XYZ file of C-alpha atoms in Angstrom:
316
model
C 81.680 -46.298 -24.728
C 79.874 -48.945 -26.812
C 76.483 -50.312 -25.761
C 75.704 -53.354 -27.924
C 77.420 -51.778 -30.910
C 76.011 -48.274 -30.299
C 78.759 -45.660 -29.921
C 78.066 -43.270 -27.043
C 80.454 -40.331 -26.715
C 81.523 -38.529 -23.571
C 79.601 -35.466 -24.787
C 76.352 -37.481 -24.754
C 77.024 -38.551 -21.176
C 77.911 -35.006 -20.095
C 74.620 -33.753 -21.531
C 72.682 -36.535 -19.849
C 74.338 -35.975 -16.447
C 73.716 -32.211 -16.615
C 69.995 -32.695 -17.271
C 69.800 -35.421 -14.610
C 71.338 -33.099 -12.039
C 69.364 -29.994 -12.985
C 66.120 -31.791 -13.898
C 65.542 -28.798 -16.136
C 66.548 -28.630 -19.812
C 66.955 -24.846 -19.966
C 69.202 -24.651 -16.885
C 71.212 -27.643 -18.106
C 71.660 -25.988 -21.510
C 72.907 -22.784 -19.871
C 75.352 -24.794 -17.734
C 76.659 -26.560 -20.839
C 76.748 -23.384 -22.976
C 74.536 -24.935 -25.674
C 71.065 -24.097 -26.880
C 68.096 -25.820 -25.271
C 66.852 -27.267 -28.608
C 70.314 -28.703 -29.351
C 70.448 -30.284 -25.895
C 66.968 -31.802 -26.250
C 67.893 -33.189 -29.656
C 71.065 -34.776 -28.299
C 69.210 -36.388 -25.383
C 66.620 -37.873 -27.747
C 69.428 -39.210 -29.942
C 70.965 -40.870 -26.888
C 67.601 -42.352 -25.933
C 67.220 -43.811 -29.419
C 70.716 -45.295 -29.211
C 69.896 -46.917 -25.870
C 66.420 -47.950 -26.901
C 64.814 -46.466 -23.819
C 63.639 -43.138 -22.456
C 65.868 -41.533 -19.862
C 63.540 -38.737 -18.724
C 59.848 -38.250 -18.176
C 58.790 -34.868 -19.520
C 55.337 -33.684 -18.493
C 53.484 -30.796 -16.847
C 55.149 -31.621 -13.533
C 58.610 -31.079 -15.024
C 61.483 -33.419 -15.805
C 62.147 -36.669 -13.918
C 64.513 -39.583 -14.429
C 62.994 -42.822 -15.608
C 64.129 -46.058 -13.970
C 66.483 -46.542 -16.933
C 67.882 -43.022 -16.484
C 68.355 -43.605 -12.766
C 70.226 -46.838 -13.532
C 72.456 -45.092 -16.053
C 73.318 -42.000 -13.961
C 75.934 -43.406 -11.531
C 77.702 -45.249 -14.346
C 77.718 -42.163 -16.559
C 79.177 -40.118 -13.705
C 81.827 -42.772 -13.114
C 82.795 -42.782 -16.798
C 83.065 -38.982 -16.882
C 85.122 -38.911 -13.670
C 87.420 -41.581 -15.112
C 87.803 -39.605 -18.314
C 88.644 -36.425 -16.382
C 91.215 -38.372 -14.402
C 92.696 -39.713 -17.648
C 92.857 -36.234 -19.160
C 94.587 -34.964 -16.024
C 97.117 -37.811 -16.187
C 97.827 -37.018 -19.841
C 98.363 -33.342 -19.080
C 100.690 -34.161 -16.195
C 102.639 -36.542 -18.432
C 102.892 -33.870 -21.154
C 104.147 -31.360 -18.590
C 106.678 -33.892 -17.295
C 107.865 -34.585 -20.852
C 108.569 -30.866 -21.344
C 110.104 -30.404 -17.898
C 113.699 -29.905 -16.833
C 115.642 -32.730 -15.186
C 118.337 -31.460 -12.833
C 121.411 -33.681 -12.567
C 123.530 -32.953 -9.514
C 127.209 -33.799 -9.216
C 130.153 -32.939 -7.021
C 132.566 -34.721 -9.369
C 131.988 -34.545 -13.112
C 131.574 -38.143 -14.378
C 133.963 -37.901 -17.308
C 134.647 -41.631 -17.064
C 134.668 -43.098 -20.549
C 132.455 -40.331 -21.936
C 129.585 -41.448 -19.695
C 127.830 -38.093 -19.348
C 127.458 -37.319 -23.089
C 126.473 -40.943 -23.747
C 123.689 -40.736 -21.153
C 122.546 -37.339 -22.442
C 122.360 -38.641 -26.011
C 120.202 -41.621 -25.065
C 118.011 -39.569 -22.754
C 117.424 -36.877 -25.388
C 116.491 -39.517 -27.943
C 113.871 -40.955 -25.577
C 112.634 -37.591 -24.221
C 113.331 -34.953 -26.909
C 111.075 -32.327 -25.285
C 112.836 -32.507 -21.913
C 115.779 -30.364 -20.833
C 118.765 -31.508 -18.764
C 120.357 -29.030 -16.360
C 123.678 -29.931 -14.741
C 124.200 -28.619 -11.219
C 127.647 -28.584 -9.624
C 127.372 -29.109 -5.861
C 129.937 -28.535 -3.116
C 131.452 -31.537 -1.352
C 129.626 -30.320 1.755
C 126.533 -32.065 0.356
C 127.398 -35.731 -0.160
C 124.009 -36.292 -1.846
C 124.818 -33.713 -4.581
C 121.422 -32.031 -4.269
C 119.204 -35.055 -3.642
C 118.725 -34.367 0.069
C 117.318 -30.860 -0.346
C 115.458 -31.582 -3.591
C 117.565 -29.305 -5.802
C 118.580 -32.309 -7.953
C 116.347 -35.021 -9.429
C 119.189 -37.485 -9.945
C 122.842 -37.157 -8.995
C 126.256 -38.655 -9.623
C 127.637 -39.370 -6.164
C 130.275 -41.310 -4.290
C 129.081 -44.097 -2.046
C 128.278 -44.439 0.756
C 125.501 -41.868 0.855
C 124.262 -40.454 4.158
C 120.796 -41.772 5.135
C 121.118 -44.749 2.791
C 117.449 -45.749 3.086
C 116.387 -42.501 1.447
C 118.070 -43.382 -1.843
C 118.515 -45.956 -4.567
C 121.364 -46.071 -7.057
C 123.208 -47.736 -9.911
C 126.983 -48.057 -9.562
C 128.578 -46.620 -12.697
C 132.265 -47.092 -11.812
C 134.331 -48.991 -9.278
C 137.871 -47.676 -8.989
C 140.876 -48.325 -6.727
C 141.603 -45.658 -4.148
C 144.914 -43.880 -4.558
C 146.694 -41.614 -2.135
C 147.541 -38.068 -3.255
C 150.853 -36.831 -1.864
C 153.042 -33.764 -2.240
C 155.744 -34.611 -4.787
C 158.326 -34.091 -2.015
C 156.698 -36.647 0.323
C 158.881 -39.491 1.609
C 156.593 -42.068 -0.085
C 156.216 -40.256 -3.411
C 158.936 -42.371 -5.045
C 157.130 -45.689 -4.462
C 155.014 -47.414 -7.110
C 152.440 -48.487 -4.503
C 151.804 -47.593 -0.878
C 150.546 -49.761 1.967
C 147.753 -48.065 3.889
C 149.571 -48.875 7.122
C 152.416 -46.611 5.937
C 150.139 -43.561 5.638
C 147.590 -44.241 8.408
C 149.414 -41.935 10.847
C 149.800 -39.093 8.323
C 147.613 -35.987 8.664
C 144.685 -36.470 6.263
C 142.635 -33.962 4.301
C 138.989 -34.503 5.231
C 135.644 -33.700 3.684
C 133.403 -31.352 5.710
C 131.591 -32.921 8.657
C 128.265 -32.557 6.775
C 129.463 -35.279 4.358
C 128.896 -37.813 7.164
C 129.597 -41.406 6.156
C 131.369 -40.255 3.001
C 133.881 -38.252 5.049
C 134.587 -41.395 7.104
C 134.997 -43.452 3.944
C 137.604 -41.180 2.380
C 139.449 -41.151 5.715
C 139.407 -44.981 5.472
C 137.948 -45.442 8.929
C 137.073 -49.021 7.936
C 140.806 -49.840 7.671
C 141.984 -48.076 10.844
C 140.838 -50.663 13.396
C 139.321 -48.044 15.653
C 142.220 -45.585 15.576
C 141.087 -42.017 14.932
C 142.678 -40.236 11.941
C 144.709 -37.052 12.232
C 142.970 -34.239 10.334
C 145.334 -31.818 8.626
C 142.660 -29.691 6.944
C 139.105 -29.808 5.623
C 138.548 -29.560 1.882
C 135.328 -28.924 -0.078
C 136.522 -28.731 -3.694
C 139.203 -29.962 -6.079
C 140.989 -26.609 -5.934
C 141.073 -26.651 -2.133
C 142.421 -30.205 -2.213
C 145.226 -29.307 -4.578
C 146.223 -26.233 -2.583
C 146.235 -28.166 0.702
C 148.391 -30.918 -0.824
C 150.906 -28.469 -2.263
C 151.049 -26.665 1.112
C 151.881 -29.977 2.810
C 148.854 -29.881 5.123
C 148.157 -33.564 4.626
C 147.557 -36.429 2.235
C 144.221 -37.682 0.952
C 142.605 -40.634 -0.748
C 141.174 -40.150 -4.220
C 139.495 -42.409 -6.764
C 141.843 -43.479 -9.532
C 139.630 -41.734 -12.100
C 139.971 -38.419 -10.272
C 143.756 -38.521 -9.961
C 144.287 -36.351 -13.090
C 142.235 -33.555 -11.482
C 144.842 -32.895 -8.793
C 148.172 -34.030 -10.311
C 148.758 -30.604 -11.805
C 152.317 -30.121 -10.604
C 153.777 -30.712 -7.185
C 151.301 -33.529 -6.468
C 151.518 -37.244 -7.265
C 149.132 -40.133 -6.666
C 149.964 -43.748 -5.897
C 147.772 -46.874 -5.599
C 147.083 -47.954 -2.019
C 147.135 -51.567 -0.847
C 144.900 -52.716 1.998
C 141.732 -50.654 1.395
C 138.564 -51.282 -0.624
C 137.901 -49.689 -4.033
C 135.680 -46.628 -4.381
C 132.208 -46.725 -5.963
C 130.738 -43.948 -8.091
C 126.982 -44.086 -8.679
C 123.952 -42.488 -10.270
C 121.511 -42.019 -7.388
C 117.925 -40.837 -6.892
C 115.483 -40.525 -4.034
C 113.807 -43.851 -3.246
C 110.528 -44.057 -5.149
C 111.412 -41.325 -7.644
C 112.174 -43.902 -10.337
C 108.395 -43.839 -10.886
C 108.749 -40.311 -12.296
C 109.001 -40.493 -16.113
C 112.065 -38.264 -16.551
C 113.965 -39.836 -13.669
C 113.147 -43.306 -14.983
C 114.240 -42.297 -18.495
C 117.571 -40.958 -17.210
C 118.228 -44.110 -15.191
C 117.477 -46.236 -18.252
C 119.719 -44.059 -20.429
C 122.530 -44.488 -17.913
C 122.069 -48.251 -17.822
C 122.069 -48.361 -21.621
C 125.264 -46.319 -21.745
C 126.824 -48.777 -19.309
C 125.484 -51.767 -21.246
C 123.552 -52.939 -18.195
C 119.927 -52.815 -19.293
C 118.189 -55.811 -17.766
C 114.651 -57.102 -17.807
C 113.567 -56.892 -14.182
C 110.301 -57.645 -12.406
C 108.324 -54.538 -11.504
C 109.351 -53.058 -8.184
C 112.873 -54.515 -8.097
C 115.222 -51.892 -6.684
C 118.426 -51.088 -8.512
C 120.081 -50.337 -5.190
C 123.549 -51.835 -4.658
C 123.845 -52.882 -8.263
C-alpha cells in the first residue's frame, strides 16, 4: 500500500485495526503478541507517514479520530483481501503438489500419446503426481462419474453428455472381431449388413449410450441386435470370441489387443468411425492440474489453439 509515496505495510494496518477494535493499547498488544511500547511506537510511525493522528489518547481512554474512522473500513478491506490472496496462494500450492488421477478403460497407446502427455505435463507441473487408474468397461466414464478420476481417456459417446467436456484424440474405423473360423473371416472387408444378424458381444448395460454405439444401433434401422454375451474387459472379449459366442466391433487401434490367436479383425463398411477422447467434468478445466493436463494433451496432439476465455473444447 502506497499513500502519496509513503509505504504502508500490512503489519501497520493490522496493528491499527487491532487498536481500533479494542480501543485499548494494552489489550491490542496482547492480541497481537507484541509489547505495548512497540505497538505504540508503530502506531505513531504510521501516523507520521499519514500526516495525521489516528487516535485520541487522553484520560477518557482511546478513541478514533475522524481520520482514523475514515481509514478503518479501508484498512479492514485491505487486510481481508490480503488474507484471501494468501489463501488462494496456499490452495494453488496444494494443487501444484497434488495427485491427478487419469482414468482409462483402454490404455491410449496410440502413437505414444500417454508418455508424450506425461512428459509435457510434468514439465509444466513438476511437483504434481499422475496416477493412472484402470477402470472396468462397466463405467463408460472411466471414473469421471463417481469422482475417482480427474480426467479420463474414454470412448464417445459418454453417458450424460452435458456433464462432460472433451478433446478427441483419435478417430479410427470400426472393425469387426470374428473367430478365425467364421464364414466371413476370409474377406478383406465386411459389409455391416452381412453381420447385423450375428449374435453380438455387448458392453454391460451400465455403459448406456456407449453399449448402443458398439452394437451399432445407429446402423440397424430400428432392428434390435442379438446379444451373445456381455463383456467387461479385453480378456473377456477374447475368450467370448474364441468360444464362438458372438462377434463384436472394435476400434482399429484396439485390434491388436484381441487378435492373439483364433481371432481376426476386418474393416466394416457402412458404419461411422469410432472416437477416442480425453474427457473431464464440465467446469473442471478451471482446476490448475486438469487444465495443465488438457493443455499437455493438446500439445502432444499438435492442437494447441488460442481460444477466447470460456470456449468449450467439447466436440473438438
